Coordinates of C-alpha atoms and ligand atoms in Angstrom, one line a residue:
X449 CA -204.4 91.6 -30.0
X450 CA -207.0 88.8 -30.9
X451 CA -205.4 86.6 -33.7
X452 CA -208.9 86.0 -35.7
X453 CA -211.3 88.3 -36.7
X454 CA -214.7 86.0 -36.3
X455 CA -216.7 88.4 -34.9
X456 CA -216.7 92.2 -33.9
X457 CA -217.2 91.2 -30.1
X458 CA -213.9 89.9 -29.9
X459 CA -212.7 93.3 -30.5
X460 CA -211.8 96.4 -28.4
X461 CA -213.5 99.9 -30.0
X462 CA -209.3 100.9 -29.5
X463 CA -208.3 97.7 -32.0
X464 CA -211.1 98.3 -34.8
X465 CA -210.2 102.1 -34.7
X466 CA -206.6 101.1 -35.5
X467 CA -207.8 99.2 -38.2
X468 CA -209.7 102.1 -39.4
X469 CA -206.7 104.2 -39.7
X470 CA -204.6 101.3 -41.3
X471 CA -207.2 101.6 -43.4
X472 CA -207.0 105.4 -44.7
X473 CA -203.5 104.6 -45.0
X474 CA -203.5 101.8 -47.1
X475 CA -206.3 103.5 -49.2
X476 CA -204.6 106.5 -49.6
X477 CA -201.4 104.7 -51.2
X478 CA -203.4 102.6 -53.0
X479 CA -205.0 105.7 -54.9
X480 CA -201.2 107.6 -55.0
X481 CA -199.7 104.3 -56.4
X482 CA -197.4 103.9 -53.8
X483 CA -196.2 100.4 -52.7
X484 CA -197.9 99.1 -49.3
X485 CA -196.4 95.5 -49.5
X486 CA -197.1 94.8 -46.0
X487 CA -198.0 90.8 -46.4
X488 CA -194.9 90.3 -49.0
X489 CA -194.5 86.6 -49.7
X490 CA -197.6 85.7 -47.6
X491 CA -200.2 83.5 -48.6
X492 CA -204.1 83.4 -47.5
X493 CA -206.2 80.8 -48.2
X494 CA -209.6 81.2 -48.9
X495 CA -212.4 78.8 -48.5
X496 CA -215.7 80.0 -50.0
X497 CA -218.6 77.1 -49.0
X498 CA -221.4 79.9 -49.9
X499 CA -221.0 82.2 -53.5
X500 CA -219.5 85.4 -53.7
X501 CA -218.4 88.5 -55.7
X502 CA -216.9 90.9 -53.6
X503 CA -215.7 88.8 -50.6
X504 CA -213.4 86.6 -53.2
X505 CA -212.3 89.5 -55.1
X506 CA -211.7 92.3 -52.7
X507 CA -210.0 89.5 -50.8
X508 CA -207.5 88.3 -53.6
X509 CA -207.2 91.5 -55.2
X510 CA -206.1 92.8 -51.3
X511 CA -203.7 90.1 -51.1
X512 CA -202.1 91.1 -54.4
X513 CA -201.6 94.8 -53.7
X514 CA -200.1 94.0 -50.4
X515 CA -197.3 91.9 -51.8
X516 CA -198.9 88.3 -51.2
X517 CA -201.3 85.4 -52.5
X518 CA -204.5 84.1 -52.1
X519 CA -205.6 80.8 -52.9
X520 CA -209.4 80.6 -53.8
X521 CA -210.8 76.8 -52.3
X522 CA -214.6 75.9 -53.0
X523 CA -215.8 73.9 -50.8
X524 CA -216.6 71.4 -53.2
X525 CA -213.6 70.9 -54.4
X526 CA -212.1 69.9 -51.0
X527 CA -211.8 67.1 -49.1
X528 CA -213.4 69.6 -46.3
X529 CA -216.4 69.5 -49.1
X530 CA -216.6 65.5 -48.9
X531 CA -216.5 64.9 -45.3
X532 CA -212.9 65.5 -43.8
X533 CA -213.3 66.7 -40.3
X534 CA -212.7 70.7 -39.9
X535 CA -209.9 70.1 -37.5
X536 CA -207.6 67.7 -39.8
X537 CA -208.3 70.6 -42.8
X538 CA -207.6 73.6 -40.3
X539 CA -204.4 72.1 -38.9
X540 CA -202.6 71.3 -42.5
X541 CA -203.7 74.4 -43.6
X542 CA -201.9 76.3 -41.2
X543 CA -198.9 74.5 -42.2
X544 CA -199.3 75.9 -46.1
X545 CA -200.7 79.7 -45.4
X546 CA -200.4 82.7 -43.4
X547 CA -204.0 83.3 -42.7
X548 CA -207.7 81.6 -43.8
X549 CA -210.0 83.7 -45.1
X550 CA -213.9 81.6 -44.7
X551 CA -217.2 81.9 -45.9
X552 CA -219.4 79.2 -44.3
X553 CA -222.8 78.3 -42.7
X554 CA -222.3 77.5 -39.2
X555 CA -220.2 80.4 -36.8
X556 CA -219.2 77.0 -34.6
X557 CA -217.5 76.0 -38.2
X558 CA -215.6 78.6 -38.2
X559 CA -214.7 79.1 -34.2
X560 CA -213.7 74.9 -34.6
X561 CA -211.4 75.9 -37.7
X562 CA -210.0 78.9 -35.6
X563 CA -209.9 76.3 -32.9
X564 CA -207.4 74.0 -34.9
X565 CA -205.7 76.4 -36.7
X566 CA -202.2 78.0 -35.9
X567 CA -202.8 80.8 -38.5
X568 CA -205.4 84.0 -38.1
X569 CA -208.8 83.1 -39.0
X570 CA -211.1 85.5 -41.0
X571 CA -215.1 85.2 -41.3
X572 CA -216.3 86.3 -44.8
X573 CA -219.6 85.6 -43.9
X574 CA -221.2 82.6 -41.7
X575 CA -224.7 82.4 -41.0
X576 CA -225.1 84.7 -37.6
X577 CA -221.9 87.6 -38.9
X578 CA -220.7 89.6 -41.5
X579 CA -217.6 91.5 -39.3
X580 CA -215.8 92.9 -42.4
X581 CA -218.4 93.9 -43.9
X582 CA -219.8 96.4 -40.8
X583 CA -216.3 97.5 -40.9
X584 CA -216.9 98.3 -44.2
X585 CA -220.0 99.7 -44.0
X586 CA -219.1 102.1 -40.8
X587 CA -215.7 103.2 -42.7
X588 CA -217.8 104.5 -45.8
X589 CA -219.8 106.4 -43.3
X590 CA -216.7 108.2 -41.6
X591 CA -216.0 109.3 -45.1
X592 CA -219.5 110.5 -45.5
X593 CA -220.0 112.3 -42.5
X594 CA -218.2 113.9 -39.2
X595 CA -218.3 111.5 -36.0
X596 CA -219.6 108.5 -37.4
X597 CA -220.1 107.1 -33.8
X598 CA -223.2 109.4 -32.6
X599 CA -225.6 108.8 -35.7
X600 CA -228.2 107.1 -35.8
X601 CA -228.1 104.0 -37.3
X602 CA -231.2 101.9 -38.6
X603 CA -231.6 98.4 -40.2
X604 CA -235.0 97.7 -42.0
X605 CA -235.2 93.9 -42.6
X606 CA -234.3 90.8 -42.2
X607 CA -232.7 89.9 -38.2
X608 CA -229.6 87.7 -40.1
X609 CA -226.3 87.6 -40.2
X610 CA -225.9 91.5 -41.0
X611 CA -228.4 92.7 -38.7
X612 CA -226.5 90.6 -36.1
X613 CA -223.4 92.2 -36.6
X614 CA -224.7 95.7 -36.8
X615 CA -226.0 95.0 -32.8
X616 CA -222.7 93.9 -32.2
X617 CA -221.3 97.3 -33.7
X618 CA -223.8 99.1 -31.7
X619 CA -222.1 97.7 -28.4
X620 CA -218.5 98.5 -29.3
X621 CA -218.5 101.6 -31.0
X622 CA -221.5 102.9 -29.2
X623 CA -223.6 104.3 -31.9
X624 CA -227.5 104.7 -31.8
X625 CA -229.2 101.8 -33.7
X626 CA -233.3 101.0 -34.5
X627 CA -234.0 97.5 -35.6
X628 CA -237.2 97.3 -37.3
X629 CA -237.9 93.7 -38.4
X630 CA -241.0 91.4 -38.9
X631 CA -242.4 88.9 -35.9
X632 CA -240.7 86.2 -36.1
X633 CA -238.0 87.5 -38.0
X634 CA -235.7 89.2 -35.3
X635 CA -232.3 89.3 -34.9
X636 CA -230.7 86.5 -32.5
X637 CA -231.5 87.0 -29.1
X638 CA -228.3 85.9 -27.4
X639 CA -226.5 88.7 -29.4
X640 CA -229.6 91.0 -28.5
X641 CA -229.0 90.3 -24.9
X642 CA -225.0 90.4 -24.7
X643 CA -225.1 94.2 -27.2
X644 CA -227.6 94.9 -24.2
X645 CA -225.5 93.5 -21.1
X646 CA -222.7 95.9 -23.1
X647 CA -225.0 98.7 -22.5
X648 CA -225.8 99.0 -26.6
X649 CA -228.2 101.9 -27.6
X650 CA -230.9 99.6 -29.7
X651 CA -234.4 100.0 -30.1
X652 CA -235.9 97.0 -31.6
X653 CA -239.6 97.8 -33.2
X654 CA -241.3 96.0 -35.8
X655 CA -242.4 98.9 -37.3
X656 CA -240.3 100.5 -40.1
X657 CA -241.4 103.4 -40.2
X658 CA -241.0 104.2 -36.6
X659 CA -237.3 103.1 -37.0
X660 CA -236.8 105.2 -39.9
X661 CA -238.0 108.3 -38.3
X662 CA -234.9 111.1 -38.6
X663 CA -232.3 108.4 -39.0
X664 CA -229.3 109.2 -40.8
X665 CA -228.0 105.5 -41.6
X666 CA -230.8 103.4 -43.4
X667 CA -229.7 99.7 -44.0
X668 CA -230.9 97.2 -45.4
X669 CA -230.1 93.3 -47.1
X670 CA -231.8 90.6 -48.9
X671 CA -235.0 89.1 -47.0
X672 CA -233.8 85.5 -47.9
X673 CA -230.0 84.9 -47.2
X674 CA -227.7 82.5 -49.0
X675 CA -229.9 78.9 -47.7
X676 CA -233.0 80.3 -47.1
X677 CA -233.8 80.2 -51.1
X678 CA -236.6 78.2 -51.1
X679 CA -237.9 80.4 -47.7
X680 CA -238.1 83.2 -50.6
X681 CA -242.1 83.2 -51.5
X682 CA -242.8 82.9 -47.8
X683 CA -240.9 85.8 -46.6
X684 CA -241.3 88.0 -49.8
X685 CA -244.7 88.0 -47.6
X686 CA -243.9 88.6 -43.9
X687 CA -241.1 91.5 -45.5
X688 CA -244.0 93.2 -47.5
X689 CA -243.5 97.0 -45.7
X690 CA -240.2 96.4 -45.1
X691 CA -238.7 98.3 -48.4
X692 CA -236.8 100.8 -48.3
X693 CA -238.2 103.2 -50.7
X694 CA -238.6 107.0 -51.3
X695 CA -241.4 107.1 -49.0
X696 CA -239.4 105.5 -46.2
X697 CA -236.5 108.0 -46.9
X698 CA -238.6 111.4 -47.1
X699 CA -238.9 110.0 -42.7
X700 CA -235.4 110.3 -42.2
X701 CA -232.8 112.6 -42.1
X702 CA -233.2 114.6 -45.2
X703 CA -229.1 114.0 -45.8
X704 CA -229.5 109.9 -44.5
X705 CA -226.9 107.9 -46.2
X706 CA -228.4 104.5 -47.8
X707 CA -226.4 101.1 -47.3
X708 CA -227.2 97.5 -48.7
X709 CA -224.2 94.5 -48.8
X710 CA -225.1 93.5 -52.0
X711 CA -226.3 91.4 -53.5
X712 CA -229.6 93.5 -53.9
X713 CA -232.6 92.4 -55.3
X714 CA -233.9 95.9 -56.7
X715 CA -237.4 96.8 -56.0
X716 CA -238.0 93.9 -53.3
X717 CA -235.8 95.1 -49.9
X718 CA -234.9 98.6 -51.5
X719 CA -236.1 99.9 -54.3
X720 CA -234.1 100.9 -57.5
X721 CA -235.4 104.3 -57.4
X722 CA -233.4 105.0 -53.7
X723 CA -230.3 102.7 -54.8
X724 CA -229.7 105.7 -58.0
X725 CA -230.2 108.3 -55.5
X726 CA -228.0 110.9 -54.1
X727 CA -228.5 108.9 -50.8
X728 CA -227.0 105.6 -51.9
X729 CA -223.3 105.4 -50.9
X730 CA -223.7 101.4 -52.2
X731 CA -220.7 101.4 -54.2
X732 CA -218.4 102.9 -51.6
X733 CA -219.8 100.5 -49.3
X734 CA -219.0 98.1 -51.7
X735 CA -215.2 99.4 -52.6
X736 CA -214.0 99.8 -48.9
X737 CA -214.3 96.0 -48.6
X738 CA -211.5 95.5 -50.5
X739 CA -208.9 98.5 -48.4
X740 CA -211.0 97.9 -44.7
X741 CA -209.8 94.0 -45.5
X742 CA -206.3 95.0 -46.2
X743 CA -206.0 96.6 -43.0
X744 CA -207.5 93.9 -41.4
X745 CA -205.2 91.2 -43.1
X746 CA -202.3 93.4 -42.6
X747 CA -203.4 93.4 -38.8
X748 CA -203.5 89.8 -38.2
X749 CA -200.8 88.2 -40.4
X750 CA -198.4 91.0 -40.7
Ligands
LIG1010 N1 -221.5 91.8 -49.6 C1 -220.9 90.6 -49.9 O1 -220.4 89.9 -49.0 O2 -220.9 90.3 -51.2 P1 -220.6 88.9 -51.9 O3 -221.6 87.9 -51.4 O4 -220.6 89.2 -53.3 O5 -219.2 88.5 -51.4
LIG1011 N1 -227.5 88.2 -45.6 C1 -226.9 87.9 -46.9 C2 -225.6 88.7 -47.1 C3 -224.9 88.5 -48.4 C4 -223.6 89.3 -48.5 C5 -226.6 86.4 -47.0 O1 -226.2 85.8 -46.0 O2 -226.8 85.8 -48.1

């Protein structure tokens, strides 16, 4: 078993499924009231160098229900934030927690902490991945629909950190994927070529449409990321076409599920129109961060 969870790569399809089961399990008591204190007396620490609702809170409130306690570190407010070296932070970390939970810029940030660090490491979002939330993301669909692993999947947008990890998905648990994204704005090509090397199922196009065409899994996310603010006018541009709106639906599947992270910026990558819809599962998407992380915290530091 790996001890971090940086990035869905480092994982067998076997190990992620087990999560996935943890995962029913954990949700199920969670809903029934019944105690799952799995991490009693265990602390995580959580270091947040980027803003965030739904990583910081599905993280602490995860921690809490399993019996232990997260510690929520801004950057800024570190000595991490003013210059101390990664290593020196990661190794007196470990010596205070039972896991590190980090949202950061750089993935070589994070794989240095991990490097240094004797506790598990978890990415909560870096600049190339977004692992727990495509676990997320493909647990909400097993609830939505029979054998999650042969639909097709298909990300309209931007090629970042989301789009990254769903190629890396693609490779382990084998599901059809269509990347549709502007020139110049595709997803990174080493992680194009080792999903590939894996023998992934991805058609890349740059037209939306095309990728759309009798999917059942429309995705999208924001066309400028956490540090690409003032990028914003420039790609609001190069993303024009790129919505995902009723017209783009009506090409799918007429029963296609509709995911987006959040943050969504209504009416620019998806409009609000398909985010109301009976196709939008959004806020299940949203909910099974917080029991998909549980399983994975219980996983690592249990
Ligand atoms: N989807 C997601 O990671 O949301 P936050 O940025 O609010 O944590
Ligand atoms: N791609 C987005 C995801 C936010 C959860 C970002 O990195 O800002």
């Amino acid at each position: 078993m790996n001890k971090d969870f940086l990035c869905l790569s480092d994982w067998s399809l076997e190990e992620l499924e087990k999560i996935f089961t943890l995962t029913s399990e954990l949700k199920s008591k969670q809903k029934a009231g019944m105690p799952h204190q799995l991490l009693e007396g265990k602390t995580l620490g959580m270091l947040f160098e980027k803003s965030s609702t739904r990583t910081r809170v599905s993280f602490e409130a995860g921690m809490f229900h399993l019996g232990g306690h997260a510690l929520f570190l801004a950057s800024g407010n570190t000595q991490m934030g003013r210059g101390e070296p990664i290593k020196d932070t990661a190794r007196c970390m470990a010596r205070y927690v039972d896991g590190v939970m980090i949202r950061t810029y750089s993935q070589q940030a994070i794989e240095e902490f991990a490097k240094y660090s004797s506790v598990p490491v978890i990415n909560g979002l870096t600049d190339s991945y977004h692992p727990c939330q495509i676990m997320a993301d493909l647990f909400t669909v097993s609830e939505h629909r029979e054998n999650y692993r042969e639909l097709t999947y298909c990300w309209i947008g931007d090629g970042n950190n989301m789009a990254n990890s769903w190629i890396n998905a693609a490779a382990v648990f084998g599901f059809a994927l269509r990347v549709a994204t502007p020139v110049g704005y595709e997803p990174d090509a080493e992680v194009c070529k080792r999903a590939a090397d894996a023998g992934a199922k991805i058609f890349y196009t740059n037209d939306p449409r095309e990728a759309a065409q009798g999917a059942q899994v429309l995705n999208t996310d924001v066309w400028a990321s956490m540090g690409q603010e003032e990028e914003q006018q420039e790609r609001a541009k190069a993303f024009a076409g790129y919505q995902i709106n009723m017209d783009l639906v009506s090409l799918a599947d007429p029963d296609c599920v509709v995911m987006h992270c959040l943050p969504a910026h209504r009416d620019e990558e998806i409009t609000d129109e398909v985010m109301e819809s009976r196709h939008a599962i959004i806020y299940d998407e949203a909910e099974n961060r917080l029991h998909v992380q549980k399983a994975i915290m219980a996983t690592l530091m249990g």
